Every structure is written in C-alpha cells, then in structure tokens.
PDB file of C-alpha atoms in Angstrom:
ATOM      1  CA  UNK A   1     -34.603 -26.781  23.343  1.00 76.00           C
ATOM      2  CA  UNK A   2     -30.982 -25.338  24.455  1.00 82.00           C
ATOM      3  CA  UNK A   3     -29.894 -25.504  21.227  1.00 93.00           C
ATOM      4  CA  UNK A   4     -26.320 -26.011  20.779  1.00 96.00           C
ATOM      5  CA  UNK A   5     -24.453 -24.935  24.177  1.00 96.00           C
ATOM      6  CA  UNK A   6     -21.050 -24.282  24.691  1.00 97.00           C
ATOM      7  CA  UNK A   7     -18.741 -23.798  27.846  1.00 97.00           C
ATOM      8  CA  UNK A   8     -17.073 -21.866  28.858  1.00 96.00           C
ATOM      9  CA  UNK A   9     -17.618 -18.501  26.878  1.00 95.00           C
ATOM     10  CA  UNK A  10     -14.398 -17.054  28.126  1.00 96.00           C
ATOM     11  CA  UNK A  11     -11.173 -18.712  28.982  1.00 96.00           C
ATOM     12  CA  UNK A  12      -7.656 -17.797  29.039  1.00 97.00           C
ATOM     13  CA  UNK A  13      -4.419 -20.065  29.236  1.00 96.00           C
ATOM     14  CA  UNK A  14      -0.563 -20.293  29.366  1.00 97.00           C
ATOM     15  CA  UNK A  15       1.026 -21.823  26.642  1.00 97.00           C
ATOM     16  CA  UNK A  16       1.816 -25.461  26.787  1.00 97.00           C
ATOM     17  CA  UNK A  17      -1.470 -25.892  29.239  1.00 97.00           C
ATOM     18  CA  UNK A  18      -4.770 -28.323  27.700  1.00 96.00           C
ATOM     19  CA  UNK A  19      -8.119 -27.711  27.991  1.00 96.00           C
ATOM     20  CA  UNK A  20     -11.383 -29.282  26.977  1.00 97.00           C
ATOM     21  CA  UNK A  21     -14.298 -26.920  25.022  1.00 98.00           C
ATOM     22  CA  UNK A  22     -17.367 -28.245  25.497  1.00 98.00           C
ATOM     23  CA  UNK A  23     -19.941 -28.339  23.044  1.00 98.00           C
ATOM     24  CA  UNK A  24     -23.748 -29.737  23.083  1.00 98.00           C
ATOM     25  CA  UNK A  25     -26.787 -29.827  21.635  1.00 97.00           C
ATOM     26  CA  UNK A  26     -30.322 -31.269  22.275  1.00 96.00           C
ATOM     27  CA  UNK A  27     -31.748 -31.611  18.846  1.00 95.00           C
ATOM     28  CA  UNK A  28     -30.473 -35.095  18.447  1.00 95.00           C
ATOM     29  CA  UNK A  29     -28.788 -33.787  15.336  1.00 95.00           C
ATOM     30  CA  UNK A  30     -25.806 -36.078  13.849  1.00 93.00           C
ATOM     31  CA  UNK A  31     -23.446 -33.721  12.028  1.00 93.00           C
ATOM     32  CA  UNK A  32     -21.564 -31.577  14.453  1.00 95.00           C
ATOM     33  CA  UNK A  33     -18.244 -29.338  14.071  1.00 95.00           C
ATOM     34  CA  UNK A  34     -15.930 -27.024  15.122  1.00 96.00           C
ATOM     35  CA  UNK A  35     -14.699 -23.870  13.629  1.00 96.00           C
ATOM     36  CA  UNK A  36     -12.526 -21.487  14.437  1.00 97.00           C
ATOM     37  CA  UNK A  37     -12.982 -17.707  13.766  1.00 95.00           C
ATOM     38  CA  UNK A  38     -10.126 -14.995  12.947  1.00 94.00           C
ATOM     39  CA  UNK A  39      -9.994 -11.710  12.269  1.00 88.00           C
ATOM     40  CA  UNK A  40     -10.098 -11.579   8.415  1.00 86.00           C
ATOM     41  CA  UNK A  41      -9.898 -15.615   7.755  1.00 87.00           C
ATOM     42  CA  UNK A  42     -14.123 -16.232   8.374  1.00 89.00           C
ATOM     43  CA  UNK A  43     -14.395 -19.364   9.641  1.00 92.00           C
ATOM     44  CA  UNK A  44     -11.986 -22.203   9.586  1.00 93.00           C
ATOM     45  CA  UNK A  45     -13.405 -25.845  10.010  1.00 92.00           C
ATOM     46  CA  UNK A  46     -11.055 -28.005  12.510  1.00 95.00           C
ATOM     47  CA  UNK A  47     -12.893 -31.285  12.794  1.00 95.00           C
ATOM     48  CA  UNK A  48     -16.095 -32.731  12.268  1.00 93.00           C
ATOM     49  CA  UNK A  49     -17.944 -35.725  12.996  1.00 93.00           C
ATOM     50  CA  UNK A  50     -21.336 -37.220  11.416  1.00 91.00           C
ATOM     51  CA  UNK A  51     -22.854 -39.734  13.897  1.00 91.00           C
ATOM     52  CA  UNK A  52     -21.324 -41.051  17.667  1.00 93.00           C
ATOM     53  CA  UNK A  53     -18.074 -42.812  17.021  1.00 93.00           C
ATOM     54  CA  UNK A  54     -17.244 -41.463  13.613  1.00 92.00           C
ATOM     55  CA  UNK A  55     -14.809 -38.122  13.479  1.00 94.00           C
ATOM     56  CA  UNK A  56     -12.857 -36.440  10.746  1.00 91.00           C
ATOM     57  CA  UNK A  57     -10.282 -33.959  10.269  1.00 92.00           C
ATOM     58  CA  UNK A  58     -11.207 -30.356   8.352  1.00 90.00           C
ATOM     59  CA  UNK A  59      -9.362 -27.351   7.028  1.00 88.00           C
ATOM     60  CA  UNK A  60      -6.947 -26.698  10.454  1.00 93.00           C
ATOM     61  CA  UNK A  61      -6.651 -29.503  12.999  1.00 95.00           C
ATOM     62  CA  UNK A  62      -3.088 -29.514  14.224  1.00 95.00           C
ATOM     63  CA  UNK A  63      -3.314 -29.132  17.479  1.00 96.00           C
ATOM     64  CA  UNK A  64      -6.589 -30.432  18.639  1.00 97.00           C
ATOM     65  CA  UNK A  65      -8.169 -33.554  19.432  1.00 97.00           C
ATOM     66  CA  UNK A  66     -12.029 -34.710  19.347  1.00 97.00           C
ATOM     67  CA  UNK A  67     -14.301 -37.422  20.547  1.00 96.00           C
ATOM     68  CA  UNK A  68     -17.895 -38.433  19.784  1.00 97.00           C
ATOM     69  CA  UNK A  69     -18.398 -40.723  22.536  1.00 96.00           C
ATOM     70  CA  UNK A  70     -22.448 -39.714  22.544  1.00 96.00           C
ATOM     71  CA  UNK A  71     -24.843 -37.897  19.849  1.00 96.00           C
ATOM     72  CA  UNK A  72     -25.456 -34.875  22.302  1.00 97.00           C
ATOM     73  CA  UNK A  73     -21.366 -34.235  22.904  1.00 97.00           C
ATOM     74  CA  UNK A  74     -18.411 -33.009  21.032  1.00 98.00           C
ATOM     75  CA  UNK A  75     -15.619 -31.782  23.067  1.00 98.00           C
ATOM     76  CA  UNK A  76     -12.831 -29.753  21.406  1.00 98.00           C
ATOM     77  CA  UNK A  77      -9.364 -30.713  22.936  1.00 98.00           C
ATOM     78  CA  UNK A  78      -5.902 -28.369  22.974  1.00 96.00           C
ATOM     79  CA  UNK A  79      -3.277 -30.658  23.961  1.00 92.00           C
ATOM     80  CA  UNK A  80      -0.585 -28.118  24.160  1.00 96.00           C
ATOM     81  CA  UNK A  81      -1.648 -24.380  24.107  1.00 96.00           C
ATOM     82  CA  UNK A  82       0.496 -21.665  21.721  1.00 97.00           C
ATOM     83  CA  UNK A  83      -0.776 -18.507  21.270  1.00 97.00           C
ATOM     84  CA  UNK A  84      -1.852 -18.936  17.465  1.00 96.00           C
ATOM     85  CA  UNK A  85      -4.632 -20.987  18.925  1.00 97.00           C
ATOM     86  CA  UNK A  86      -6.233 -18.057  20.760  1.00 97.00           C
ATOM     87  CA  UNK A  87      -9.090 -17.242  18.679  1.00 97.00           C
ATOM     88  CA  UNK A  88     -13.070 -17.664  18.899  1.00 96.00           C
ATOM     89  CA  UNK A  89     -14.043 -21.340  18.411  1.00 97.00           C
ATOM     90  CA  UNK A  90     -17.775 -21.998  17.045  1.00 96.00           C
ATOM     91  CA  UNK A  91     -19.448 -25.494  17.791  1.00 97.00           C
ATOM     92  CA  UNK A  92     -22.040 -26.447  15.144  1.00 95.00           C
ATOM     93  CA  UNK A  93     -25.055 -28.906  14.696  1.00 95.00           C
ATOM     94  CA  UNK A  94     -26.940 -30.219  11.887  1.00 92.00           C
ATOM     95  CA  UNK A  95     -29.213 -32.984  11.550  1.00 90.00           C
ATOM     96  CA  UNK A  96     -28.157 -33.929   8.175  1.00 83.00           C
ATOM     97  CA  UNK A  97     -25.899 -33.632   5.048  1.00 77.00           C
ATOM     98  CA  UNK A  98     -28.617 -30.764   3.905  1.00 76.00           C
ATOM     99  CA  UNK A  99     -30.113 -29.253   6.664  1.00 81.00           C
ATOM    100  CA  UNK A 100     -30.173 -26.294   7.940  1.00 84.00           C
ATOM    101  CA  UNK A 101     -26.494 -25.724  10.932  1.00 90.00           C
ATOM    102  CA  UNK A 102     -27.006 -24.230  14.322  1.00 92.00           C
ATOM    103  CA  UNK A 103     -24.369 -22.330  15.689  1.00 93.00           C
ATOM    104  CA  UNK A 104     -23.337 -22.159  19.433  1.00 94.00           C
ATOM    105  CA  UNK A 105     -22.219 -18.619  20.976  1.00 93.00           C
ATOM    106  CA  UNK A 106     -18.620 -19.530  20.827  1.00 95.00           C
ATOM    107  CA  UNK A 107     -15.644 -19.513  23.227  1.00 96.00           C
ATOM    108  CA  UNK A 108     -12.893 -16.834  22.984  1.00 96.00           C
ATOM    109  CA  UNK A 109      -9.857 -18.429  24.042  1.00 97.00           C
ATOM    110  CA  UNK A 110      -6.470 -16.669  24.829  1.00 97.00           C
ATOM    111  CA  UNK A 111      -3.482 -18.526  24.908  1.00 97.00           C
ATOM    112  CA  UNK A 112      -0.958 -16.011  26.406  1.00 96.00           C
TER     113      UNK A 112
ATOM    114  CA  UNK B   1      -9.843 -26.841  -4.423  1.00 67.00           C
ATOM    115  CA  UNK B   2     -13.651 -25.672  -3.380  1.00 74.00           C
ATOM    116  CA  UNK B   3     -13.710 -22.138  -2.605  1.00 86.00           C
ATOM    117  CA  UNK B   4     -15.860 -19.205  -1.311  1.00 92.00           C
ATOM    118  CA  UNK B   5     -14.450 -15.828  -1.877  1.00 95.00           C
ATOM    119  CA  UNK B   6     -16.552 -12.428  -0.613  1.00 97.00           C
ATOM    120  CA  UNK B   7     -14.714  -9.422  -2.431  1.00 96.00           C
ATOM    121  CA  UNK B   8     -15.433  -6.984   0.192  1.00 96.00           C
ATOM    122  CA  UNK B   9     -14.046  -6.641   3.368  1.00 95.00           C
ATOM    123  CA  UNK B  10     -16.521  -3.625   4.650  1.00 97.00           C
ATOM    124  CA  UNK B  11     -18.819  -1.788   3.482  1.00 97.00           C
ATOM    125  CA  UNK B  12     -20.614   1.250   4.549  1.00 97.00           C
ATOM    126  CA  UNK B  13     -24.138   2.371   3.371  1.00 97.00           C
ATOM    127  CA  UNK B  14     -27.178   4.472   4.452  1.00 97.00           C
ATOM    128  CA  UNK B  15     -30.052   3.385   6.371  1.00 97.00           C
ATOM    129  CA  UNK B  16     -32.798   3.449   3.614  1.00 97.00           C
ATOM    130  CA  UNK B  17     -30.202   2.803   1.280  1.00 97.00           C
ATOM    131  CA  UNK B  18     -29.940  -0.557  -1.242  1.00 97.00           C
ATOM    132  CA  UNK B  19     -27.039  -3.418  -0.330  1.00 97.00           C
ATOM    133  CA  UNK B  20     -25.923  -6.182  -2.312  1.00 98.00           C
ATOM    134  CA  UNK B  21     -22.700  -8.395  -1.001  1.00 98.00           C
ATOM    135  CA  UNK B  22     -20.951 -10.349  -3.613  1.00 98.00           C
ATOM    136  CA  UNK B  23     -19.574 -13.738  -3.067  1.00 97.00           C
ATOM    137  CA  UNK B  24     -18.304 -15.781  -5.761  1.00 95.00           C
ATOM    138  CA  UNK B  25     -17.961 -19.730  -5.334  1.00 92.00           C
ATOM    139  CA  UNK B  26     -15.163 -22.161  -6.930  1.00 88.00           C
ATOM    140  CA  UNK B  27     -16.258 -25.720  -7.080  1.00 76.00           C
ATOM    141  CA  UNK B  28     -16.578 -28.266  -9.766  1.00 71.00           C
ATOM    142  CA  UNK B  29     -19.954 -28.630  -9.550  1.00 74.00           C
ATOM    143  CA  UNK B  30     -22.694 -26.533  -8.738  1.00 71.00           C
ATOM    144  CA  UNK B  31     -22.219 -26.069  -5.017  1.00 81.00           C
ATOM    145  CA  UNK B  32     -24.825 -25.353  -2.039  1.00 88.00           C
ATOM    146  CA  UNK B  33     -24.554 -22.004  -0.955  1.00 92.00           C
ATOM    147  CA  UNK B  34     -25.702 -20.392   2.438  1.00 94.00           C
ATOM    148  CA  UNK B  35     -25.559 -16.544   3.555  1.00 97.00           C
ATOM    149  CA  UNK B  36     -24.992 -16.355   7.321  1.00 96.00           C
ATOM    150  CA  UNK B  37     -24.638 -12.937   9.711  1.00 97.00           C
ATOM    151  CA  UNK B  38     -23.107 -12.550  12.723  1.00 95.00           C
ATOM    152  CA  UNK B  39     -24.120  -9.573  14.901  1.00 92.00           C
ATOM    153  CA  UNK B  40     -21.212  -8.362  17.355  1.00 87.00           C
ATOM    154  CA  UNK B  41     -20.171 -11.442  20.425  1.00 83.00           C
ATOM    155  CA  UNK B  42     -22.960 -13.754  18.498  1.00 85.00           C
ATOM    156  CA  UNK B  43     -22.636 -16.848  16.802  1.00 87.00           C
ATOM    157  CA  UNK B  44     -23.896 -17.015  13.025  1.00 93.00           C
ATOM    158  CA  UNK B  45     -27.434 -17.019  11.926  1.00 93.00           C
ATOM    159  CA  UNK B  46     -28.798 -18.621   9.019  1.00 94.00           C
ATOM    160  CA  UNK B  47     -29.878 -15.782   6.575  1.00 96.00           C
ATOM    161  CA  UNK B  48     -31.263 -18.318   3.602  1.00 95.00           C
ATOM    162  CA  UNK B  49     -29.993 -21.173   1.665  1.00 93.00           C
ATOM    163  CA  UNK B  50     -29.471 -22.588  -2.242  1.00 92.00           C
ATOM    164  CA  UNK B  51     -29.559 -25.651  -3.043  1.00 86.00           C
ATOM    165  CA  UNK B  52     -31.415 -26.350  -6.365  1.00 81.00           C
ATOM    166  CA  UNK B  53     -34.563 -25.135  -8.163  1.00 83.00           C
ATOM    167  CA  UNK B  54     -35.155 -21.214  -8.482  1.00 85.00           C
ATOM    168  CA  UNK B  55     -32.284 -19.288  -8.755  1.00 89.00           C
ATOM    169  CA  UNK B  56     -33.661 -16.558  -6.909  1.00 95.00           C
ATOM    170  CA  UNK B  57     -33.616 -17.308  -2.604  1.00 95.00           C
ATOM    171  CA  UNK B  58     -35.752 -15.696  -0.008  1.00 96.00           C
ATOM    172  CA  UNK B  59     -34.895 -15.175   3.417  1.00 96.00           C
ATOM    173  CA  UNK B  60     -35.421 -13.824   6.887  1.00 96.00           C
ATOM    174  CA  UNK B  61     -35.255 -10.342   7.802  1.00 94.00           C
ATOM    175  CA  UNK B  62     -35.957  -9.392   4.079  1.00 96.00           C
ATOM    176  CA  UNK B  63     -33.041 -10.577   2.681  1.00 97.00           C
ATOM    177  CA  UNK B  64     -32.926 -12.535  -1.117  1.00 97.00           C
ATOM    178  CA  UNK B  65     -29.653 -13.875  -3.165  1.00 98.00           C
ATOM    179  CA  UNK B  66     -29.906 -14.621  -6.036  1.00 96.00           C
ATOM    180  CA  UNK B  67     -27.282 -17.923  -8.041  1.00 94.00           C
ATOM    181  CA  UNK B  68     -25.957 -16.910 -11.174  1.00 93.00           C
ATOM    182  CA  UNK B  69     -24.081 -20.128 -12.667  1.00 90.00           C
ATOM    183  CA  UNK B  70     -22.836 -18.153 -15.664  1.00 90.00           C
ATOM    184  CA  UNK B  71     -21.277 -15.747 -13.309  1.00 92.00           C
ATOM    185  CA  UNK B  72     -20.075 -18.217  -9.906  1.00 92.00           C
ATOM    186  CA  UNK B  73     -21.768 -15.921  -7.932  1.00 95.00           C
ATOM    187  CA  UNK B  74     -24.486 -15.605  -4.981  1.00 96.00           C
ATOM    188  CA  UNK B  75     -24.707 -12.165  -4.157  1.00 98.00           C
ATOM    189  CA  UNK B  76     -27.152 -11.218  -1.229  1.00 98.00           C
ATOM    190  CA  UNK B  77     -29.287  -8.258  -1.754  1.00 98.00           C
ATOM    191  CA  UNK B  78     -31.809  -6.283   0.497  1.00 98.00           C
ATOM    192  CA  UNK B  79     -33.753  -3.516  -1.041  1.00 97.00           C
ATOM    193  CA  UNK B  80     -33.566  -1.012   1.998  1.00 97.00           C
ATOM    194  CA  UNK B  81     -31.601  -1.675   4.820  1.00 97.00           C
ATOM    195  CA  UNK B  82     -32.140  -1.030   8.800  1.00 96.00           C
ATOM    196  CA  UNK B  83     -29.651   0.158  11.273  1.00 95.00           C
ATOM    197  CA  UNK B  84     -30.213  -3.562  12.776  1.00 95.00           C
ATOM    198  CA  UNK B  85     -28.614  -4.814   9.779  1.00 96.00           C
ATOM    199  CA  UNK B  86     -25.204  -3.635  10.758  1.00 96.00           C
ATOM    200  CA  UNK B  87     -23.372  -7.033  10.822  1.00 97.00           C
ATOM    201  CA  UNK B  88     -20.977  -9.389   9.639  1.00 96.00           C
ATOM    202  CA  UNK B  89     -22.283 -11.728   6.820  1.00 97.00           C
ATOM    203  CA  UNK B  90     -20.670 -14.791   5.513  1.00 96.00           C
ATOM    204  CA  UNK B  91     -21.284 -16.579   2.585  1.00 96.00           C
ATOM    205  CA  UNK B  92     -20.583 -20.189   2.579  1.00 93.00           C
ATOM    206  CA  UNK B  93     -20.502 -23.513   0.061  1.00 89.00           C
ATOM    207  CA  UNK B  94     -21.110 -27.322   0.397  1.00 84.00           C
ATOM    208  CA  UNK B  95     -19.915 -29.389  -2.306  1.00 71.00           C
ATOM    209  CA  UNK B  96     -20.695 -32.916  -3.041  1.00 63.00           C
ATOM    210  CA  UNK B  97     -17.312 -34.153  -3.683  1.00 56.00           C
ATOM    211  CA  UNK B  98     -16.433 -32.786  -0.077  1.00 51.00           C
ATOM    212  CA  UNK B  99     -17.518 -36.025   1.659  1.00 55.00           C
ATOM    213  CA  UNK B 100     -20.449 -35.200   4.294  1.00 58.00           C
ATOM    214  CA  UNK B 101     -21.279 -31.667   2.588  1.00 67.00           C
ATOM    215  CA  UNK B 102     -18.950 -29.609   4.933  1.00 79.00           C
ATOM    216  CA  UNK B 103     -18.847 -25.747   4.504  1.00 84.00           C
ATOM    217  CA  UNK B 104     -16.446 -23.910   3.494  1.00 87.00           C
ATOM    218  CA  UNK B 105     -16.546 -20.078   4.669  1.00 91.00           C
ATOM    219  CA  UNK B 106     -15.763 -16.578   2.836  1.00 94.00           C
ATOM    220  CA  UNK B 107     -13.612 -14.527   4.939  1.00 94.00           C
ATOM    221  CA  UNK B 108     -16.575 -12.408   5.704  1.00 95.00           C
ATOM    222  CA  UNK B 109     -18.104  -8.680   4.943  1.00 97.00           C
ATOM    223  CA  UNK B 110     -18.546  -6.534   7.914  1.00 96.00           C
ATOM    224  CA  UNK B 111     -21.963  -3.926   6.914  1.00 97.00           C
ATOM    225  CA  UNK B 112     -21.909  -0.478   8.564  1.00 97.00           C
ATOM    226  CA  UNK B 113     -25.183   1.507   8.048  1.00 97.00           C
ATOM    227  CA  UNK B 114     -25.020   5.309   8.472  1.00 96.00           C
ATOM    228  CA  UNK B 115     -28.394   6.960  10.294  1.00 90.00           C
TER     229      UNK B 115
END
C-alpha cells in the first residue's frame, strides 16, 4: 500500500491564481481530511468528508473547495490564492469514526 | 467549545533524561485523545491512542500517557529519551458531540534533546 499520497510536495503561486492539491489513499478508508499546519497554530482542520459524495466544512474553510467524487480521492481546491493561505496542508485517512488516521507528507504552498 | 491545549511550546532535555508533555483537554464529555509526532518535513505519526478502559496508554517507540479525568489531562511520558526523539508532538481530541469524531489539534510542543 501507498498509503495516503499527496501531490505536489512543493508549489508556489501568485495571488488570485487556483490550484488543485491532490490527495489519495489506497486503504479504501472512508473518513478523509484536510488540515492545514502553521507555525504555532498545530493543525487546523479545513474540510472533511466521511464516505464518496458526502463533505463537510471544519475549523477554517474560507477559501477552499472539496469534492469526493470517489473513495480513493479528495482534492483540496484554492479558488483565489492570498498569501495567508501559504502554509503546509496535511491530507488524512481513516477507515472509521475510531480508527487509527494516516497522514500524507503534506504540500507547502506559497502564495506570494 | 472542545479544546486541546499543550502548555509548552519547547522544551529542551538531556538524552538519558525523563520527559513528560502536558496537554490538557476541554470537552463535555470524556473525549478521545491521541499523541502524534512529527519529525522535521514529515507528516504526523500516531504515537498511541485513549479511548476508554485503562487509564494508563502504551505506545510505540516507548512512549505511555496516561488520562487523568480529575485533572483534564493526557500527559505523554517516556522514561529516558533518545536523540531520535527530537520532534514535534501533538496532542489531539475527538469528541462525540463533534459529529463524525473529528480532531481537534494542540498547537504543538517542539522536544530538543541535548547529547
């Protein structure tokens, strides 16, 4: 198993400019999410989603979009890029409301 | 509102040397509580988990944390720590009132070990 794989590790952008993180994972797991990390502020939940079709919003989701089209996907989206979204963004797999989550490596995204 | 709060922001301590990291937990019921570390460019590992039963937790790398409901707390403790240790650790909390059991994060404590 992969795990939970994310692209790309590094990206920078201008601000106003979208982009798509990728995130997936081969463990057929249904709970996946996305965090953001900051210096000093841990780890930030931005949305989640529990099974394909179903998504919710978490702690900080202005800003971003997300789909669940399949159980393996979960793209991140940044319709309009401003610099407080440059950060490192975590995707995250479970296979249930108690089980153990998987992290992926993260992205570190600049938004200059 | 549900919260995870880790009192230290860094902490520096000998190689040999005993560590505990506090975290205390806010929720309105008992919570689950994880302890997660994240070496330099990594993602987060988990280091053990809570969720009912005996209080005190085993966990990789010879790590325990033990809950203390009297207290809110779920401090992690390791009895003589390795250079390799040098990390950032998280502690985290699922609540039951949070919908699908989503975590909520401390802010972190970043472990320096002196040779």
């Amino acid at each position: 198993n992969a795990g939970v794989t994310q692209t790309p590790k590094f990206q920078v952008l201008k601000t106003g400019q979208s982009m798509t993180l990728q995130c997936a994972q081969d463990m057929n797991h249904e709970y996946m999410s996305w965090y953001r990390q900051d210096p000093g502020m841990g780890l930030r939940l931005i949305h989640y989603s529990v099974g394909a079709g179903i998504t919710d919003q978490g702690e900080v989701p202005n800003g971003y979009n997300v789909s669940r089209s399949t159980t393996e996907d979960f793209p991140l989206r940044l319709l309009s890029a401003a610099p407080s979204q440059t950060s490192v963004y975590f995707c995250a797999s479970r296979l249930g409301q108690f089980n153990e989550q998987f992290f992926g490596p993260g992205t570190r995204l600049t938004v200059l | 509102a549900q919260s995870v709060t880790q009192p230290d922001i860094h902490i520096t301590v000998s190689e040999g040397a005993s560590l505990e990291l506090r975290c205390n937990y806010s929720y309105g019921a008992t919570p689950y509580l994880f302890w997660y570390v994240q070496s330099p460019g990594q993602g987060l590992q988990l280091l053990l988990k809570y969720f009912s039963g005996d209080t005190l937790v085993q966990g990789i790398k010879g790590f325990e944390a033990e809950f203390k409901r009297s207290q809110s707390s779920f401090n992690l403790r390791k009895p003589s720590v390795h250079w390799s240790d040098a990390a950032e650790y998280f502690c985290a909390g699922a609540y039951s009132g949070a919908g699908s059991y989503q975590l909520t994060f401390g802010k972190g404590t970043k472990l320096s070990v002196i040779p």
